[in-house]
Short mmCIF file of C-alpha atoms and ligand atoms in Angstrom, two decimals:
data_model
loop_
_atom_site.label_atom_id
_atom_site.label_comp_id
_atom_site.label_asym_id
_atom_site.label_seq_id
_atom_site.Cartn_x
_atom_site.Cartn_y
_atom_site.Cartn_z
CA UNK A 195 58.32 68.76 15.16
CA UNK A 196 56.81 64.54 15.08
CA UNK A 197 56.44 63.52 18.75
CA UNK A 198 56.05 60.82 17.19
CA UNK A 199 60.27 60.36 17.13
CA UNK A 200 61.23 57.51 19.80
CA UNK A 201 63.88 60.57 21.19
CA UNK A 202 60.83 62.78 21.21
CA UNK A 203 58.92 60.43 23.39
CA UNK A 204 61.76 59.50 25.70
CA UNK A 205 61.96 63.08 26.50
CA UNK A 206 58.55 63.31 26.61
CA UNK A 207 57.73 60.93 29.57
CA UNK A 208 61.14 62.20 31.12
CA UNK A 209 59.51 65.69 31.33
CA UNK A 210 56.03 64.42 32.81
CA UNK A 211 58.05 62.84 35.11
CA UNK A 212 60.38 64.68 36.88
CA UNK A 213 56.96 67.53 38.03
CA UNK A 214 55.92 64.73 40.95
CA UNK A 215 59.05 64.95 41.64
CA UNK A 216 60.48 67.83 41.81
CA UNK A 217 56.62 68.43 43.69
CA UNK A 218 57.98 66.04 46.07
CA UNK A 219 61.80 66.84 46.33
CA UNK A 220 61.28 71.49 46.12
CA UNK A 221 58.24 71.60 49.23
CA UNK A 222 57.01 74.56 49.93
CA UNK A 223 58.02 78.78 48.02
CA UNK A 224 59.70 79.25 52.37
CA UNK A 225 61.40 74.97 52.59
CA UNK A 226 63.10 76.71 48.94
CA UNK A 227 63.56 79.92 50.19
CA UNK A 228 65.76 78.59 53.13
CA UNK A 229 67.46 75.73 51.50
CA UNK A 230 69.48 78.72 49.12
CA UNK A 231 69.90 80.41 52.43
CA UNK A 232 71.67 76.84 53.55
CA UNK A 233 73.70 77.22 50.00
CA UNK A 234 74.90 80.46 51.75
CA UNK A 235 75.26 78.60 55.57
CA UNK A 236 77.19 75.84 53.38
CA UNK A 237 79.82 79.24 52.28
CA UNK A 238 80.96 78.63 55.61
CA UNK A 239 81.62 75.25 55.45
CA UNK A 240 84.84 75.15 54.08
CA UNK A 241 85.80 77.22 56.45
CA UNK A 242 84.19 75.81 59.63
CA UNK A 243 84.34 72.54 58.67
CA UNK A 244 87.58 70.92 59.33
CA UNK A 245 88.27 70.15 62.60
CA UNK A 246 89.16 73.24 64.29
CA UNK A 247 89.37 74.55 68.02
CA UNK A 248 88.98 77.93 69.02
CA UNK A 249 89.86 78.51 72.43
CA UNK A 250 89.18 82.46 71.96
CA UNK A 251 92.77 83.83 72.32
CA UNK A 252 92.86 83.50 68.53
CA UNK A 253 91.83 87.19 67.37
CA UNK A 254 93.63 89.61 70.08
CA UNK A 255 91.61 92.63 70.11
CA UNK A 256 87.72 91.34 69.27
CA UNK A 257 85.31 90.09 71.38
CA UNK A 258 82.77 87.42 69.42
CA UNK A 259 79.50 86.18 71.56
CA UNK A 260 78.62 83.29 72.29
CA UNK A 261 74.91 82.21 73.08
CA UNK A 262 74.50 78.12 74.66
CA UNK A 263 71.44 76.13 75.61
CA UNK A 264 68.91 77.75 73.60
CA UNK A 265 66.48 78.67 71.58
CA UNK A 266 63.98 79.75 73.97
CA UNK A 267 60.83 81.49 72.57
CA UNK A 268 60.24 84.01 75.11
CA UNK A 269 63.73 84.96 75.74
CA UNK A 270 65.68 84.05 71.98
CA UNK A 271 64.04 86.95 69.43
CA UNK A 272 64.16 89.82 72.29
CA UNK A 273 68.27 89.18 71.38
CA UNK A 274 68.20 88.65 68.01
CA UNK A 275 66.11 92.41 67.49
CA UNK A 276 69.00 93.78 69.71
CA UNK A 277 71.14 91.68 67.03
CA UNK A 278 70.21 93.80 64.54
CA UNK A 279 70.11 97.18 65.31
CA UNK A 280 73.58 96.58 66.84
CA UNK A 281 74.48 94.71 63.07
CA UNK A 282 76.43 92.21 65.47
CA UNK A 283 76.87 88.68 64.34
CA UNK A 284 76.69 85.92 66.92
CA UNK A 285 77.05 82.06 67.19
CA UNK A 286 73.61 80.03 68.78
CA UNK A 287 75.20 77.11 70.24
CA UNK A 288 71.49 74.35 70.49
CA UNK A 289 70.38 71.83 72.56
CA UNK A 290 67.85 69.77 70.63
CA UNK A 291 65.82 68.98 73.34
CA UNK A 292 64.74 73.08 73.18
CA UNK A 293 63.39 72.25 69.06
CA UNK A 294 62.56 68.91 69.74
CA UNK A 295 58.47 69.32 68.80
CA UNK A 296 57.22 67.25 71.70
CA UNK A 297 59.06 69.46 74.57
CA UNK A 298 56.99 72.38 75.99
CA UNK A 299 57.44 75.23 73.62
CA UNK A 300 59.02 73.11 71.04
CA UNK A 301 57.89 73.80 67.67
CA UNK A 302 57.86 77.78 68.97
CA UNK A 303 61.33 76.80 69.10
CA UNK A 304 62.25 75.56 66.28
CA UNK A 305 60.81 78.93 64.20
CA UNK A 306 63.32 81.10 66.92
CA UNK A 307 65.90 79.08 65.21
CA UNK A 308 65.41 79.20 61.66
CA UNK A 309 64.95 83.44 62.39
CA UNK A 310 68.31 83.39 64.22
CA UNK A 311 69.88 80.77 60.86
CA UNK A 312 68.15 83.39 58.67
CA UNK A 313 69.02 86.91 60.36
CA UNK A 314 72.83 85.44 59.11
CA UNK A 315 74.15 83.86 62.61
CA UNK A 316 76.17 81.01 63.34
CA UNK A 317 74.45 77.14 64.32
CA UNK A 318 76.07 75.24 66.17
CA UNK A 319 75.77 71.87 68.04
CA UNK A 320 75.49 71.61 71.97
CA UNK A 321 74.22 67.96 71.90
CA UNK A 322 70.75 67.07 72.19
CA UNK A 323 70.57 66.81 76.22
CA UNK A 324 73.43 68.60 77.35
CA UNK A 325 75.30 65.43 77.98
CA UNK A 326 78.86 65.35 78.40
CA UNK A 327 80.25 63.48 76.17
CA UNK A 328 83.12 62.27 76.71
CA UNK A 329 80.86 59.32 78.22
CA UNK A 330 78.42 58.39 75.54
CA UNK A 331 78.78 55.73 74.06
CA UNK A 332 77.90 55.14 70.23
CA UNK A 333 73.74 55.37 70.72
CA UNK A 334 74.70 57.94 72.83
CA UNK A 335 76.23 59.50 69.52
CA UNK A 336 73.21 59.06 67.37
CA UNK A 337 71.37 60.70 70.25
CA UNK A 338 72.95 63.47 71.40
CA UNK A 339 74.54 64.71 68.42
CA UNK A 340 73.99 63.03 65.41
CA UNK A 341 70.35 63.02 66.28
CA UNK A 342 70.11 67.51 66.20
CA UNK A 343 72.78 67.80 63.15
CA UNK A 344 70.03 66.34 61.11
CA UNK A 345 67.43 68.38 62.91
CA UNK A 346 68.49 71.96 62.32
CA UNK A 347 69.31 70.77 59.21
CA UNK A 348 66.07 70.18 58.69
CA UNK A 349 65.31 73.30 59.51
CA UNK A 350 67.58 75.67 57.68
CA UNK A 351 68.99 72.81 55.02
CA UNK A 352 72.38 73.32 56.56
CA UNK A 353 74.35 70.73 59.11
CA UNK A 354 76.12 73.12 61.70
CA UNK A 355 79.71 72.59 61.99
CA UNK A 356 81.02 73.64 65.08
CA UNK A 357 80.50 72.37 68.69
CA UNK A 358 80.36 73.49 71.80
CA UNK A 359 80.69 70.67 74.47
CA UNK A 360 78.09 70.87 77.62
CA UNK A 361 80.55 71.97 80.78
CA UNK A 362 83.37 72.08 78.26
CA UNK A 363 84.38 68.54 79.09
CA UNK A 364 86.03 66.93 76.34
CA UNK A 365 88.29 64.21 76.02
CA UNK A 366 91.78 62.78 73.20
CA UNK A 367 88.91 59.64 72.22
CA UNK A 368 85.73 62.72 71.63
CA UNK A 369 88.31 65.12 69.88
CA UNK A 370 89.40 62.86 67.67
CA UNK A 371 85.25 61.74 67.31
CA UNK A 372 84.73 65.70 66.23
CA UNK A 373 87.69 66.36 63.84
CA UNK A 374 86.91 63.20 61.84
CA UNK A 375 83.57 64.35 62.09
CA UNK A 376 84.05 68.26 60.46
CA UNK A 377 83.69 70.02 64.18
CA UNK A 378 84.61 73.90 64.55
CA UNK A 379 85.44 72.76 68.02
CA UNK A 380 84.76 76.39 69.87
CA UNK A 381 85.58 77.13 73.79
CA UNK A 382 85.51 80.04 75.38
CA UNK A 383 88.14 82.85 77.58
CA UNK A 384 85.17 84.92 78.87
CA UNK A 385 83.05 83.37 81.12
CA UNK A 386 80.94 85.94 83.43
CA UNK A 387 78.68 83.10 85.09
CA UNK A 388 75.26 85.14 83.00
CA UNK A 389 73.31 81.92 84.93
CA UNK A 390 74.32 83.19 88.54
CA UNK A 391 73.19 86.33 87.60
CA UNK A 392 70.88 88.21 90.26
CA UNK A 393 69.83 90.34 87.35
CA UNK A 394 70.77 92.17 84.80
CA UNK A 395 72.19 95.13 86.07
CA UNK A 396 74.50 92.14 88.64
CA UNK A 397 75.35 91.20 85.58
CA UNK A 398 76.74 94.40 83.61
CA UNK A 399 78.56 94.99 86.13
CA UNK A 400 80.27 91.44 86.50
CA UNK A 401 81.41 90.80 82.54
CA UNK A 402 82.10 94.90 82.12
CA UNK A 403 84.76 94.34 85.27
CA UNK A 404 85.79 90.36 82.75
CA UNK A 405 86.25 92.30 79.62
CA UNK A 406 88.33 95.47 81.77
CA UNK A 407 90.69 92.34 83.18
CA UNK A 408 90.91 90.82 79.86
CA UNK A 409 91.69 93.44 77.38
CA UNK A 410 93.10 91.22 74.68
CA UNK A 411 89.05 90.09 74.76
CA UNK A 412 88.66 86.65 73.48
CA UNK A 413 85.47 84.39 73.14
CA UNK A 414 82.32 85.91 75.11
CA UNK A 415 80.05 82.34 76.85
CA UNK A 416 76.40 83.58 77.17
CA UNK A 417 72.66 81.52 77.62
CA UNK A 418 69.84 83.11 75.83
CA UNK A 419 67.81 81.44 77.84
CA UNK A 420 68.73 83.76 80.75
CA UNK A 421 66.25 86.66 80.46
CA UNK A 422 69.45 89.16 82.68
CA UNK A 423 71.58 87.80 79.88
CA UNK A 424 68.63 88.66 76.61
CA UNK A 425 68.21 92.40 79.23
CA UNK A 426 71.78 92.65 79.36
CA UNK A 427 72.69 93.19 75.96
CA UNK A 428 71.83 96.46 75.02
CA UNK A 429 73.92 97.32 77.91
CA UNK A 430 77.55 95.77 76.71
CA UNK A 431 77.76 96.48 73.64
CA UNK A 432 77.34 100.39 74.32
CA UNK A 433 79.67 100.03 77.61
CA UNK A 434 82.01 98.75 74.84
CA UNK A 435 81.98 101.05 72.58
CA UNK A 436 81.73 103.65 74.72
CA UNK A 437 85.12 102.47 76.20
CA UNK A 438 86.47 101.86 71.64
CA UNK A 439 85.81 105.28 71.21
CA UNK A 440 87.83 106.74 74.61
CA UNK A 441 90.16 104.29 73.75
CA UNK A 442 89.77 105.22 69.93
CA UNK A 443 90.91 108.99 71.29
CA UNK A 444 93.99 108.28 73.56
CA UNK A 445 95.40 106.67 70.36
CA UNK A 446 95.06 102.88 72.96
CA UNK A 447 93.80 99.75 71.06
CA UNK A 448 90.01 98.53 70.92
CA UNK A 449 88.10 95.71 70.95
CA UNK A 450 86.21 95.50 68.56
CA UNK A 451 82.43 93.71 67.41
CA UNK A 452 83.55 90.96 65.83
CA UNK A 453 81.74 87.61 64.94
CA UNK A 454 83.55 83.74 65.44
CA UNK A 455 85.21 83.58 61.61
CA UNK A 456 87.72 86.12 62.54
CA UNK A 457 88.67 83.52 65.54
CA UNK A 458 88.36 80.82 63.29
CA UNK A 459 90.19 82.42 60.42
CA UNK A 460 93.09 83.98 62.85
CA UNK A 461 95.19 81.37 63.84
CA UNK A 462 93.07 78.42 65.11
CA UNK A 463 94.67 75.21 65.50
CA UNK A 464 93.12 71.51 64.70
CA UNK A 465 91.54 69.49 66.65
CA UNK A 466 94.40 67.03 66.15
ZN1 ZN B 170 75.83 74.44 77.53
#
């Protein structure tokens, strides 16, 4: 082969240029792994990135676990191990302040966030500092909503497609804006007020009662920042499984623990 041929010389120069460019964009092996995983996460984009709204009543006979206000390196890892043990996929609605490098535990929480994603759970945006989104101006949207997206994208390789409004507060303009940003809004219909619980046992009793009163199930709101919640989690899962065994024996409908995608697939409505 004649290296002096003009097209070969061009190819050689292009090849030499590509090496540093590739080195700059690829980063570490870890980054590549998360980027590949990120493509995985984006497989959900066609389903989630369409401005749907979930209120918990879409998929009767199923229940899904959602955890807000984390991650917290002191409590979330314990929950992640339990979720793996029972093979349950949950959804985590993140406060950006938790994964900010300058907040206490921020860097440790970043590792937990990557772990949530790596283990196949869904990530959602819950604003940077738990603000009522109906009060935000353009600058507020930048810091409270878009900045969280960017940090999650930086850590996992994919932006979140789910949004849970702090305090459940929305209005027509904020709903329109969330739809425009391709978010699926995730509300809830089962709230045991875990942050008010005295201990795990008390919370277990409340949650059992709530499920008995709502046998169709739905979207359960919990907080992975609350140690009683994390302690209660295996108790409620085992109770649901025992209850299902009883219901099945009587030929009655069970309550299956599922991922949030079941709710989006079954009859979720568009935000507007
Ligand atoms: Zn919250």
